[in-house]
Structure formats: structure tokens, C-alpha cells
Short mmCIF file of C-alpha atoms and ligand atoms in Angstrom, two decimals:
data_model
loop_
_atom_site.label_atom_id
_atom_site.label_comp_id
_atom_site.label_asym_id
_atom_site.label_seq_id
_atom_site.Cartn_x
_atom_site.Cartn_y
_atom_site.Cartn_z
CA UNK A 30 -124.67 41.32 87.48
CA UNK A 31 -126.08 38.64 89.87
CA UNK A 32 -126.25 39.79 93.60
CA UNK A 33 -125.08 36.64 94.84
CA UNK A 34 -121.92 38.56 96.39
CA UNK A 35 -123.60 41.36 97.13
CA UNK A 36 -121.90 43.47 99.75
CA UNK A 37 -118.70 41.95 99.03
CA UNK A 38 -115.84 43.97 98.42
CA UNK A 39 -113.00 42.86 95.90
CA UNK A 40 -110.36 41.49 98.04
CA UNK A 41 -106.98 43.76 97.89
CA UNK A 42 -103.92 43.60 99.06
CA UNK A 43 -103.16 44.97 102.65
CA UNK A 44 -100.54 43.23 104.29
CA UNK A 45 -99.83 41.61 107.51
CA UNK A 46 -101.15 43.56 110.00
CA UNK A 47 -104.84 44.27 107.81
CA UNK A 48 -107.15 43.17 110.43
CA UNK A 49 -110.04 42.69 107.40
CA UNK A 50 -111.16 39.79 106.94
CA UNK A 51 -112.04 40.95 103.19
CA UNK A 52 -107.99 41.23 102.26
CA UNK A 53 -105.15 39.67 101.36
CA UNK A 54 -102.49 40.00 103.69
CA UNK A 55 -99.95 37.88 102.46
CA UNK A 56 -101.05 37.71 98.48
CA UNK A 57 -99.97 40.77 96.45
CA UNK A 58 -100.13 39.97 92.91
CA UNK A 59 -97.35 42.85 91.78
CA UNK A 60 -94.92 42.30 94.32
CA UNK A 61 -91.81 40.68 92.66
CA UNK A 62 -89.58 38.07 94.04
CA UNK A 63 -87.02 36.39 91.70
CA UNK A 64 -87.58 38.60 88.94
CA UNK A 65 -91.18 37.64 88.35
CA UNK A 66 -94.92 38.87 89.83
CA UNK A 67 -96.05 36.83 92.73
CA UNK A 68 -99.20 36.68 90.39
CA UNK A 69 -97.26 35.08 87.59
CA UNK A 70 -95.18 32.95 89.66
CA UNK A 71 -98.30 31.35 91.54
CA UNK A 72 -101.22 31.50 88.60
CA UNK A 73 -103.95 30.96 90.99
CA UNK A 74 -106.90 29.19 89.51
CA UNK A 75 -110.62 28.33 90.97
CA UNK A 76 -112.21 25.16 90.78
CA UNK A 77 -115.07 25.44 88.73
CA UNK A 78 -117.12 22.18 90.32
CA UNK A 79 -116.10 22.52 93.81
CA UNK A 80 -117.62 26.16 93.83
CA UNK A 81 -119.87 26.15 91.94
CA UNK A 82 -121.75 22.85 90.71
CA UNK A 83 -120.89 20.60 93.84
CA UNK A 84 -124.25 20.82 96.12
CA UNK A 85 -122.53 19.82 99.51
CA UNK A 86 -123.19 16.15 99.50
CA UNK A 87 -121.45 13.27 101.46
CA UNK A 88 -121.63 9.66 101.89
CA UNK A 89 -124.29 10.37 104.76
CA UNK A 90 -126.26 13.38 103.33
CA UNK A 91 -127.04 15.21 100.40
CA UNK A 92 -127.28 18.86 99.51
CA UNK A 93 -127.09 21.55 101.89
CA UNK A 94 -126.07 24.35 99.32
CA UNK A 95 -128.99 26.17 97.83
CA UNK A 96 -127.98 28.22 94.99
CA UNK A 97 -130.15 29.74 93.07
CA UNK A 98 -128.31 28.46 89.73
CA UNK A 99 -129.02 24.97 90.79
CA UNK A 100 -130.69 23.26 87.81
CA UNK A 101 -130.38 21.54 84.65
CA UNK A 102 -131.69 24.20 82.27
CA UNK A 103 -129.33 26.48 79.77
CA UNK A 104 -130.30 29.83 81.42
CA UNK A 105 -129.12 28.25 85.17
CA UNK A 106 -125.61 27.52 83.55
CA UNK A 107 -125.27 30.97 82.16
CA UNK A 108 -126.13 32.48 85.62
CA UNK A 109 -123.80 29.59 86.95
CA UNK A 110 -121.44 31.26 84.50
CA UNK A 111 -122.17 34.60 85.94
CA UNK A 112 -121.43 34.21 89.17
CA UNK A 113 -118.29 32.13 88.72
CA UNK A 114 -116.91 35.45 86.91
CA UNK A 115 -118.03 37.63 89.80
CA UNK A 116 -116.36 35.18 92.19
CA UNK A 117 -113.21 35.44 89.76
CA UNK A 118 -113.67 38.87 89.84
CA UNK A 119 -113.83 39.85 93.83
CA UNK A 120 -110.33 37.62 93.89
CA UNK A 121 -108.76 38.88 91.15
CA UNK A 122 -108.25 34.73 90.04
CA UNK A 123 -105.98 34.72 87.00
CA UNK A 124 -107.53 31.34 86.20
CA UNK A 125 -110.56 28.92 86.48
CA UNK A 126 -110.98 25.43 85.76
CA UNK A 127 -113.50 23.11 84.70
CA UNK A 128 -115.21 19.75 83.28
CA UNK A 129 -117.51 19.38 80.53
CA UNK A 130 -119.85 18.36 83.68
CA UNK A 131 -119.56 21.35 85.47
CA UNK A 132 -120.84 23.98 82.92
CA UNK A 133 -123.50 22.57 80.83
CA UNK A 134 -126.74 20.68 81.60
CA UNK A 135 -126.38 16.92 80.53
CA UNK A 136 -128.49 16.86 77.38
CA UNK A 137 -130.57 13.18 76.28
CA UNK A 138 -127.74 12.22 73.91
CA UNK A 139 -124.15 12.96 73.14
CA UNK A 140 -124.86 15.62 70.70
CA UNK A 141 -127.15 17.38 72.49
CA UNK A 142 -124.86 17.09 75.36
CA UNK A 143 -122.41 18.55 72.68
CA UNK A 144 -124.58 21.49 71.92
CA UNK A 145 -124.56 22.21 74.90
CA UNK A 146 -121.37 22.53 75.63
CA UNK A 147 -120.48 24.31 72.40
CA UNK A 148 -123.26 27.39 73.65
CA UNK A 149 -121.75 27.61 77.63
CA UNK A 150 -117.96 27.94 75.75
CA UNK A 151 -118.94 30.54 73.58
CA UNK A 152 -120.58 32.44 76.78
CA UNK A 153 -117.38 31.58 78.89
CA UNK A 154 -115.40 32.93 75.70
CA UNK A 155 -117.64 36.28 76.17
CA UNK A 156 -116.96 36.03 79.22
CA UNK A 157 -112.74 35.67 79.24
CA UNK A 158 -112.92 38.67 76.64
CA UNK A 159 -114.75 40.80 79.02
CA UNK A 160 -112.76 40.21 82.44
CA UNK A 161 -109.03 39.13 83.32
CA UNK A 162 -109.75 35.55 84.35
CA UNK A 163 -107.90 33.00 81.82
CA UNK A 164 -108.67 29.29 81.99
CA UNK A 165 -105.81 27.22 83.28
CA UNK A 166 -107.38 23.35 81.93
CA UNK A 167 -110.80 22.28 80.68
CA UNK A 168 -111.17 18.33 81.32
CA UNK A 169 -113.93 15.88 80.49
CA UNK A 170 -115.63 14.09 83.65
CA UNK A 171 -115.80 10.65 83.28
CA UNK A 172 -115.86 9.55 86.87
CA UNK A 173 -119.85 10.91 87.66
CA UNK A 174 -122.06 9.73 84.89
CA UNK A 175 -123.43 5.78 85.55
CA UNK A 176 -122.20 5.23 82.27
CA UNK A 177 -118.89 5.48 83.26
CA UNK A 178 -119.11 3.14 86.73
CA UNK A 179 -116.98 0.35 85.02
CA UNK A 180 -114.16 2.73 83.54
CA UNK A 181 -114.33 4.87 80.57
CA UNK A 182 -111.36 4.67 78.36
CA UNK A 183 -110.99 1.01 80.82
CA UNK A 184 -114.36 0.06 80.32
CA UNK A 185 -115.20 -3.88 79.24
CA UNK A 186 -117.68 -1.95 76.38
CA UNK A 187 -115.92 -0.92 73.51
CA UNK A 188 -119.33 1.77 73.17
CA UNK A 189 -118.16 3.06 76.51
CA UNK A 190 -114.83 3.84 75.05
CA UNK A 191 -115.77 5.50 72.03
CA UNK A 192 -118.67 7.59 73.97
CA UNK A 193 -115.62 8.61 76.12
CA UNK A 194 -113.04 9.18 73.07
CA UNK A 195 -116.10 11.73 71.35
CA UNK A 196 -116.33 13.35 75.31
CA UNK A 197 -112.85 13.90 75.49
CA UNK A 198 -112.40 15.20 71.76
CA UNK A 199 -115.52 17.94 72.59
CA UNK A 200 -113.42 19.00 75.47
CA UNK A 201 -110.47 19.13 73.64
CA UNK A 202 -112.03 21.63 71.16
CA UNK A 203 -113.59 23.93 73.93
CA UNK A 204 -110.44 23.92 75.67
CA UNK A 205 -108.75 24.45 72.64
CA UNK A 206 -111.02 27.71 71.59
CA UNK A 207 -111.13 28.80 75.32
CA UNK A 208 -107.07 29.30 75.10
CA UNK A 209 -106.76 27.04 78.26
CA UNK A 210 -102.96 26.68 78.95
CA UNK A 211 -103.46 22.49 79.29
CA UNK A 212 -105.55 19.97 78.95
CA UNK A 213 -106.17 17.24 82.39
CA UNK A 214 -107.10 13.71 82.12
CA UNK A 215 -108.01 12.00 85.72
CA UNK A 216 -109.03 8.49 85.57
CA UNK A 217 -111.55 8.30 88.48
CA UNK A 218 -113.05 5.06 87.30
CA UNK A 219 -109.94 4.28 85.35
CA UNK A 220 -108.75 1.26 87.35
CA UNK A 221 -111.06 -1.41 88.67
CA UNK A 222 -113.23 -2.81 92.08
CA UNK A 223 -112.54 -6.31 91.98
CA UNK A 224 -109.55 -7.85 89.95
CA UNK A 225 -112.12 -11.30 89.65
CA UNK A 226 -113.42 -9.67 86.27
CA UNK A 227 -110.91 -7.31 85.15
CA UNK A 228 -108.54 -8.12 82.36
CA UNK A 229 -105.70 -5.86 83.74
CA UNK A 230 -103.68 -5.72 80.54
CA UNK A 231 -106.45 -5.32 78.21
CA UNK A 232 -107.25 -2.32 80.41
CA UNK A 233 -104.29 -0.56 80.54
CA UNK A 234 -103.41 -1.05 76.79
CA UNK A 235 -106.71 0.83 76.03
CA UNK A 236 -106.00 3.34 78.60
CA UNK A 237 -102.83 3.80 76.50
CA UNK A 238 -103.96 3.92 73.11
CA UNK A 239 -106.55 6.44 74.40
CA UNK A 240 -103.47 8.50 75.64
CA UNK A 241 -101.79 8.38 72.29
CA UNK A 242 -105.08 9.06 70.62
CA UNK A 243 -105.15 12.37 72.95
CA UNK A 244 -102.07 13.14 71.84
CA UNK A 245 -102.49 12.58 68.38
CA UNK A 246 -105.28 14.57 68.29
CA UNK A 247 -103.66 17.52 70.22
CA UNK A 248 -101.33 18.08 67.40
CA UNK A 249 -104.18 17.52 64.78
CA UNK A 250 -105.81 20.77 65.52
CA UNK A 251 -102.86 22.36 66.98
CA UNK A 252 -103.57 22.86 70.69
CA UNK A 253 -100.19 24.72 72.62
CA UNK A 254 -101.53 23.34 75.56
CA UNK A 255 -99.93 20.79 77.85
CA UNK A 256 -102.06 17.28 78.30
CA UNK A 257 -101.03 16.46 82.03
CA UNK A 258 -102.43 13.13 83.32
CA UNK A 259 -103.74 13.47 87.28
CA UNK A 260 -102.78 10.35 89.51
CA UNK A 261 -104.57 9.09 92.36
CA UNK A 262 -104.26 5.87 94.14
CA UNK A 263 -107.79 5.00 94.51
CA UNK A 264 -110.96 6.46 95.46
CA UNK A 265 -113.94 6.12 93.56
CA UNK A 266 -111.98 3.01 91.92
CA UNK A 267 -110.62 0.64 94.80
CA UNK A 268 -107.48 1.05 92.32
CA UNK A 269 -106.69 3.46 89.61
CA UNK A 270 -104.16 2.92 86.98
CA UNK A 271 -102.37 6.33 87.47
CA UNK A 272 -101.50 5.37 91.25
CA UNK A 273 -99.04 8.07 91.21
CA UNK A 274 -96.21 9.81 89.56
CA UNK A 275 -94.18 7.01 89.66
CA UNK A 276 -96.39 4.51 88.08
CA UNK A 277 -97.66 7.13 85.51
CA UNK A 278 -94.40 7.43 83.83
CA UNK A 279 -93.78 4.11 83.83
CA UNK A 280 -97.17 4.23 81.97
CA UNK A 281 -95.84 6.79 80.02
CA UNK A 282 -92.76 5.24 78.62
CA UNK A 283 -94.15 2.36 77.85
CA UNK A 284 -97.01 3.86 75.31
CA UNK A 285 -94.11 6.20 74.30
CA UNK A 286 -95.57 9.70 75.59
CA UNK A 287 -93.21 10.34 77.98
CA UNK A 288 -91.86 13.50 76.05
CA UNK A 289 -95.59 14.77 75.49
CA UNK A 290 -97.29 14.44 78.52
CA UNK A 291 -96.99 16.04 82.43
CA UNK A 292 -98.68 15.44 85.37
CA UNK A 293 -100.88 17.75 87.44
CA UNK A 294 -100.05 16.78 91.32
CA UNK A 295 -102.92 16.71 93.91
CA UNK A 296 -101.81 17.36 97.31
CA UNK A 297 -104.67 14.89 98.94
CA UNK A 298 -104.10 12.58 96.04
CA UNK A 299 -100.00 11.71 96.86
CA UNK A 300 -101.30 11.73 100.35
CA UNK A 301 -103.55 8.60 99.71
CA UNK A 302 -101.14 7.34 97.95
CA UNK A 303 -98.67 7.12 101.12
CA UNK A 304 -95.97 9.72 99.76
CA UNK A 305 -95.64 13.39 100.71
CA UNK A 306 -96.76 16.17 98.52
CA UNK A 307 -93.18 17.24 98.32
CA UNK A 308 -92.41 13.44 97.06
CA UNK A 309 -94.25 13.23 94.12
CA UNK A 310 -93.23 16.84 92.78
CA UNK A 311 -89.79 16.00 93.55
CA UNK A 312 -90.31 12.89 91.57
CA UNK A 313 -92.34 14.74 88.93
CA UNK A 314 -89.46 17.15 88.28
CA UNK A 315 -86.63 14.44 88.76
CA UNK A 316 -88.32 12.73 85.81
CA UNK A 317 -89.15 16.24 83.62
CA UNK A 318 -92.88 15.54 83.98
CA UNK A 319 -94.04 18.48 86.89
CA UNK A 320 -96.79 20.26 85.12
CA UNK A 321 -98.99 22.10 87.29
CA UNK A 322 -100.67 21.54 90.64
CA UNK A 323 -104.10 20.99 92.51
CA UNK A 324 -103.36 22.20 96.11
CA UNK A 325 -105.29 21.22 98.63
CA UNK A 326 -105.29 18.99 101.66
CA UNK A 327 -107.12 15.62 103.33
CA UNK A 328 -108.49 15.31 106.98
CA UNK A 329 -105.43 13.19 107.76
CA UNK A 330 -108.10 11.26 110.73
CA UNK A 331 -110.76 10.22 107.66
CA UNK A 332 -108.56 8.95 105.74
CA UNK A 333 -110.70 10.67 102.76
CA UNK A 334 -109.95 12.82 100.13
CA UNK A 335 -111.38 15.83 101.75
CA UNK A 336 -110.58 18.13 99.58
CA UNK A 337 -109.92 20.97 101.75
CA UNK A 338 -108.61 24.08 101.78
CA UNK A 339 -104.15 24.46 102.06
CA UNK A 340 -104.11 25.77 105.82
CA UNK A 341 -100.35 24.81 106.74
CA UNK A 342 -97.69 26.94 105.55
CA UNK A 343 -94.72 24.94 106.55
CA UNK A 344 -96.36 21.85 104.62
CA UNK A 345 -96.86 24.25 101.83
CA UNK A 346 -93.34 25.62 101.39
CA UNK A 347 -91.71 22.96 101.16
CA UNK A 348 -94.26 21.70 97.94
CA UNK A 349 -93.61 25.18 96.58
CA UNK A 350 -89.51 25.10 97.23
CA UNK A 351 -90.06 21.79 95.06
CA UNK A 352 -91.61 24.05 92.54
CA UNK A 353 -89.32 26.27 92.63
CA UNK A 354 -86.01 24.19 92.28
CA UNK A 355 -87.80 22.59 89.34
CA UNK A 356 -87.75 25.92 87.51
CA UNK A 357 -91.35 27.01 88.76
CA UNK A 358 -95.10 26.88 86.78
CA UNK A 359 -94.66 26.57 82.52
CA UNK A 360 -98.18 26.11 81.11
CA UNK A 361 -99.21 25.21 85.02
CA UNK A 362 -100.38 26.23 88.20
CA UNK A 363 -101.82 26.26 91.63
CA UNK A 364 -105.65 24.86 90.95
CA UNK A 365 -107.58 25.14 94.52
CA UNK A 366 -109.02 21.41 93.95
CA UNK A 367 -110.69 22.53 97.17
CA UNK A 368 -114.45 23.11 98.63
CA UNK A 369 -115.77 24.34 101.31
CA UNK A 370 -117.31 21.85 104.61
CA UNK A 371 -120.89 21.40 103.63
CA UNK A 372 -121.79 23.51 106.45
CA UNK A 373 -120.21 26.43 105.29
CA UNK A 374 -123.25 28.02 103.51
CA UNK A 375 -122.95 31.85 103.04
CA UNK A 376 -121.92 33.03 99.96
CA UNK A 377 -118.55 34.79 101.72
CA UNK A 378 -117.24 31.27 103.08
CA UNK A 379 -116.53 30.67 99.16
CA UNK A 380 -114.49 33.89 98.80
CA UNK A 381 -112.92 33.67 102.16
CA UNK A 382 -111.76 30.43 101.57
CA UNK A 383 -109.85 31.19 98.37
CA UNK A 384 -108.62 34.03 100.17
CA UNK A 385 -107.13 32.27 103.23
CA UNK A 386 -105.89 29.95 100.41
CA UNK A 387 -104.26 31.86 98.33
CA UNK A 388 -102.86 33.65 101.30
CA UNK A 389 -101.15 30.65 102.80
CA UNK A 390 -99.72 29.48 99.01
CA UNK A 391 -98.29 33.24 99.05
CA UNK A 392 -96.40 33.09 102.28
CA UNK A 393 -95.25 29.50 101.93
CA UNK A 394 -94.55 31.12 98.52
CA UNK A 395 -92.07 33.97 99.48
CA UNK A 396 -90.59 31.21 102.75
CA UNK A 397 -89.28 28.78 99.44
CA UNK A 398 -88.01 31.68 97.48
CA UNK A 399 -86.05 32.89 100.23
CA UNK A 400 -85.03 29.54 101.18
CA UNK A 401 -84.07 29.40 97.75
CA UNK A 402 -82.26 32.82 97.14
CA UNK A 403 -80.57 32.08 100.78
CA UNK A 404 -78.63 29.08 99.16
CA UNK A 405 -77.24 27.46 101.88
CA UNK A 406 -79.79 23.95 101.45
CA UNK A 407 -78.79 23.90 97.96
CA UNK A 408 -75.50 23.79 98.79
CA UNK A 409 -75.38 21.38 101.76
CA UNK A 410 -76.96 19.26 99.13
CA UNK A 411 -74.73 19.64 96.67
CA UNK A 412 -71.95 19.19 98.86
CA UNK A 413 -73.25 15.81 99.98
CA UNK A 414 -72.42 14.72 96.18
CA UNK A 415 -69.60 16.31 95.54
CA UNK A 416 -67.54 13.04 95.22
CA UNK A 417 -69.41 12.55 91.94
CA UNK A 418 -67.61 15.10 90.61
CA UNK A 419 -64.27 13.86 90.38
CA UNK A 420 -62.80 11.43 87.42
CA UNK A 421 -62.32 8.32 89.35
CA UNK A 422 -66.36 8.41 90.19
CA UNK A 423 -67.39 8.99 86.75
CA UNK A 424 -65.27 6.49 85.62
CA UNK A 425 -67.13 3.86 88.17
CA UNK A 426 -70.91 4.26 85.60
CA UNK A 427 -68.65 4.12 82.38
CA UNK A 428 -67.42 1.32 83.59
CA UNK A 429 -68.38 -2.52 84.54
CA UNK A 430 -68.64 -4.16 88.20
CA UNK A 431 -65.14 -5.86 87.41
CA UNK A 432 -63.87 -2.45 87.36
CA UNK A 433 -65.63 -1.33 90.14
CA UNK A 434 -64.21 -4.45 92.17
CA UNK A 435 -60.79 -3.86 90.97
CA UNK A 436 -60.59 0.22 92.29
CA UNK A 437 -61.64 -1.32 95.88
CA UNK A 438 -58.67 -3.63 95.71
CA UNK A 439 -55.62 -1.03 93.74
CA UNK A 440 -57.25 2.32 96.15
CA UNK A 441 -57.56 0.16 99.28
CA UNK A 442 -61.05 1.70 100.06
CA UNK A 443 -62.65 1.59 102.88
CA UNK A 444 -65.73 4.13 103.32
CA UNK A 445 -66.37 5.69 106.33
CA UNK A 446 -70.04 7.02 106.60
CA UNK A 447 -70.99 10.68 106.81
CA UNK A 448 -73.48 12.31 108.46
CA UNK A 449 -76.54 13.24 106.67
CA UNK A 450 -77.32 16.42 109.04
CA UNK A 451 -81.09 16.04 108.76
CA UNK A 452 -81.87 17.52 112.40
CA UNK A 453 -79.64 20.61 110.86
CA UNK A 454 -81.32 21.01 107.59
CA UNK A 455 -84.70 20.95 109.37
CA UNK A 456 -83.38 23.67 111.83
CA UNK A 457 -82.39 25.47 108.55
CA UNK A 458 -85.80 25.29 106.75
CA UNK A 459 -87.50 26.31 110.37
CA UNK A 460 -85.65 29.98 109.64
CA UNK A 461 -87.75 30.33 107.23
CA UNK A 462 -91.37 29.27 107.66
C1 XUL B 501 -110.69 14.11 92.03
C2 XUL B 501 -109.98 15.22 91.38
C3 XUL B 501 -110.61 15.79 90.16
C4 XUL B 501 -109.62 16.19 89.12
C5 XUL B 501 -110.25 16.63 87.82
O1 XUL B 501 -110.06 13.61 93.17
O2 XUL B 501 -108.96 15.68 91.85
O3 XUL B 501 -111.39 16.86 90.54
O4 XUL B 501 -108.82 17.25 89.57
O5 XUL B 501 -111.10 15.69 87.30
CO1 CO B 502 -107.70 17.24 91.33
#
């Protein structure tokens, strides 16, 4: 035991009108709505870098946190280790998180940085046999390193791509022996800063071989896991490849891995990319390729991917009612892809955060069930297409624009608009948040 949290009780569920600050009010992991534990339905998981490597830096400023596992040495990364359990612990987290980066000390080549790695998973595998916490995806960083400031799987040097093929492949295996549930690939640098010396197609045709290489290797040593790629507009890169869910399954198709890979949706990231939250899951799910989720959300004013905590439940519901019309989490989850401001020092900001979090994902939770269960959106929606349903409409995709033409002239139509009750529907969704 560290005593990093000492004093700090494990946070349990006391319902609305709990006046301490140390409880869930909203969150109770047994409680079961639509046949399945809130728990199960929501699988919470904790950012390991946010938490617990990130030091409080910004553009303007560097560190303000001072924790005492700060440091590149083997024995700081186990306490690191320790006190991410504790944290996992006092919040009764089903699930964690984290890159290569964020566990091990960078070592002066690749296979020391290897051996490295390989020691921290077999602690964090001590560790998962010892407490509940489960991970829900291991993924290699290949945004921080310089070696990766021109792409990594993108990258002009062939050496860059191989040094990221043998990162990925090492994260691959620990995620693999840690039992995480999927595997995420962001492409930070993954896109370019200037188009005057990139060689777009060469680019993305490596970026897709790498994918099928991922894939291929997946299979090789039999990981269950889903591989979900992360999109983001931009931001380190002025553009990244996987600009959002959209253009990664157009990216998909086209290398053929449509059927084996899923996204995981960032709430800040659709933001930047000018669509709602609720957009790109909808799109996600319309296209069978919602995975799992990293909620969070952006100072809308910066204009930067903040990276805060969710603090809105009617933006929230309506991401989870997405969710939930899509079926709800497989393999995925809610990741908090979230930190605290850099001013937030103590060590029960961290906790309270997650647990003013994972609050607001519980009620915006239960408003989208009910919402759901409640029925009437669903079928104001379904009404809206209902002329779909009858012969003469299917008959208009079987057939050809001659066709078409020719059922305007023999019915005599003439369509007169409907109204699309949006003021109505919004009234409706209001009940419930
Ligand atoms: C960056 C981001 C990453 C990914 C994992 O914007 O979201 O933390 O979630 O690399
Ligand atoms: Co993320």
C-alpha cells in the first residue's frame, strides 16, 4: 500500500440526496436497467496516462503535478502501478487503459524498451489477479517520442515504420497476455504538417498495409480482442488520416478490413472534427463499426482538445441513447480520455473527478434507457419511414430511373411534404434529461 490516497474512503453508492462528496449518487454498479448491471452496461475504464503519467503541462507551462512516482526508473513504474490500482480500487473501475508509454520507463533501445515492458505487464498481471480491475485496451504511443514527429506507420523512413510495426507487435502481446478486451490504434502523427513534402498516397497505402499487418497478426497469436482504430481530425498532425468515422471506413473498405476492425469514438475528437458526438456513433453503428468509447469533452471557447471531464448530462444521453439503439458496449466501453486542469493538484481532485464522471455517464445513462424503454422516439421515427414499407417503394431500388419516371407518370404523384416535428421530438427527449 502507497498512502497516496490516504484518508480516502472507497466511493459507494448513496443516491441522490448523499450530500458526500466521497459517493456516488447517481452510479450504482448492481442496479439493473434493461436486464443488465449498470456496471456491465457502462464498463467504466480509467485512463492510465491522463492520471497517472501526464505531469500537467501545456503549451505555456510545464509540470505542476508532483508525484512522487515521477521518474524514469523500474521501481517508480511499479509504485506508478501501485497507485493506479488503489485509484482503481477507491472507484471500484472495472477497467484501465494504457500505452506502452505510460507504464514503463523508455529504455536506450527497442529491446530494452521491450524488457521493460514485458516486467511492468507481468506486475500489472499480478496486479489484475489480485483486484477486480480488468483492462479494457493496451495501445502503443506513437504520437510522443521525436522519433515519431514525421508519422510512424506514415513516416518517409521505412526504419521508422518497422521500429513502429516491432512497438505495436510488443503491445499486441502485453495486451494479449493482460486479457484486454481490444486493442486501439490512434494515429497522432499519422497524417502530415505540410502537403509540400508529403506523398499522400504512399502514406496512406502504408498506413493500410500496417492495418492489415495488425490484423494479420491478431489472428496469428489468437487475440479475442477487438482492434478499433481512434479518429481525430487533427491535432498534433495539422491533418490525420483517420479524420473521422466517416473517412475511416472508407479507409477501411478500401484495405479490405472493414469486417475486422471498429472504431473507438472520442467525444472532443468528433467535436474537432465539426460533427456531434451523437453523429459519429450514429454513423459508427449505421456502418456496424461502434466499438467502444473515450468520453470526455473540449473547452468549446479554445478550440483545443481539452480533454476534460463529461459534465453535461443532456449532451451525454443522447451519445449514450446512440449506444444504446446500437445494441450497447460488445468488447467496448466508456474510457474517461479525461484529466484533470493542471491546477487541480490534490490527490482527491483525481478521484472526484472520475466520480463526478462516472456519475453524469450514469444518469445520462438511465435518461437513454428510459427514453429507450418509453418507445415513443423510436416510433415517431419509424413512422416517418413507413412508406418504405410498402411494395410499390421497394420496387422503386429494384428497379431503374426509367421505372422510377414511369410510376410518377401511371400514379400521377405529386408529394406533399410532411412535417419533420423536430421542436416536438426535442420537447420529448427534454422529459427525460
Ligand atoms: C489523443 C487521444 C489518445 C488516444 C490513445 O487525443 O485521444 O489518448 O485515446 O492514444
Ligand atoms: Co482518446
Amino acid at each position: 500500500m502507497t498512502d497516496f490516497f490516504k484518508g480516502i474512503p472507497q466511493i459507494k453508492y448513496e443516491g441522490p440526496t448523499s450530500t458526500n462528496e466521497f459517493a456516488f449518487r447517481h452510479y450504482n454498479p448492481d442496479e439493473v436497467l434493461m436486464g443488465k448491471r449498470m456496471e456491465d452496461h457502462l464498463r467504466f475504464a480509467v485512463a492510465y496516462w491522463h492520471s497517472f503519467a501526464w505531469q500537467g503541462g501545456d503549451p505555456f507551462g510545464g509540470q505542476t503535478f508532483e508525484r512522487p512516482w515521477f521518474g524514469d526508473t523500474m521501481a517508480l513504474a511499479k509504485m506508478k502501478a501501485d497507485v493506479a490500482f488503489e485509484m482503481f480500487d477507491i472507484l471500484g473501475a472495472p477497467f484501465y487503459c494504457f500505452h506502452d508509454a505510460d507504464v514503463r520507463p523508455e529504455g536506450a533501445t527497442f529491446a530494452q524498451s521491450k524488457r521493460n515492458l514485458e516486467e511492468i505487464v507481468d506486475y500489472l498481471g499480478q496486479k489484475q489477479s489480485s483486484h477486480k480491475t480488468k483492462l479494457l485496451w493496451g495501445t502503443a504511443n506513437m504520437f510522443s517520442h521525436r522519433r515519431w514527429m514525421s508519422g510512424a506507420a506514415t513516416n518517409p523512413d521505412p526504419d521508422v515504420y518497422a521500429y513502429a510495426a516491432a512497438s505495436v507487435q510488443a503491445m499486441m502481446d502485453a495486451t494479449h497476455k493482460l486479457g484486454g478486451a481490444n486493442y486501439v490504434l490512434w494515429g497522432g502523427r499519422e497524417g502530415y504538417e505540410t502537403l509540400l513534402n508529403t506523398d499522400l498516397k504512399s502514406e496512406r497505402d502504408h498506413a493500410g498495409r500496417f492495418l492489415q499487418q495488425v490484423v494479420e497478426y491478431k489472428h496469428k497469436i489468437g487475440f479475442k480482442g477487438t482492434i478499433l482504430i481512434e479518429p481525430k481530425p487533427q491535432e498534433p498532425s495539422k491533418h490525420q488520416y483517420d479524420y473521422d468515422v466517416a473517412t475511416v471506413y472508407g479507409f477501411l473498405v478500401q484495405f479490405g478490413l472493414e469486417k475486422e476492425v471498429k472504431c473507438n469514438i472520442e467525444t472532443g475528437h468528433a467535436f474537432l472534427a465539426g460533427h456531434s458526438f451523437e453523429h459519429e456513433l450514429a454513423m459508427a453503428a449505421s456502418l456496424g463499426i461502434l466499438g467502444s468509447i473515450d468520453m470526455n469533452r473540449n473547452d468549446l471557447q479554445s478550440g483545443w482538445d481539452t480533454d476534460q471531464f463529461p459534465n453535461s448530462v443532456p449532451d451525454t444521453a443522447v451519445a449514450y441513447y446512440e449506444v444504446l439503439r446500437a445494441g450497447g458496449f460488445t468488447s467496448g466501453g466508456t474510457n474517461f480520455d479525461a484529466k484533470v486542469r493542471r491546477q487541480s493538484l490534490d490527490p482527491a481532485d483525481l478521484i472526484l473527478a472520475h466520480v463526478g464522471a462516472m456519475d453524469i455517464c450514469a444518469r445520462s445513462f438511465k435518461a437513454a434507457a428510459a427514453l429507450l424503454a418509453d418507445g415513443s422516439l423510436e416510433q415517431a421515427r419509424t413512422a416517418r419511414y413507413a412508406g418504405w414499407d410498402k411494395a410499390e417503394a421497394k420496387a422503386l431500388l429494384k428497379g431503374s430511373l426509367d421505372a422510377a419516371a414511369a410510376t410518377v407518370t401511371a400514379r400521377g404523384l405529386n408529394p406533399e411534404p410532411r412535417s419533420g416535428r423536430q421542436e416536438r421530438l426535442e420537447n420529448l427527449w427534454n422529459r427525460f434529461v
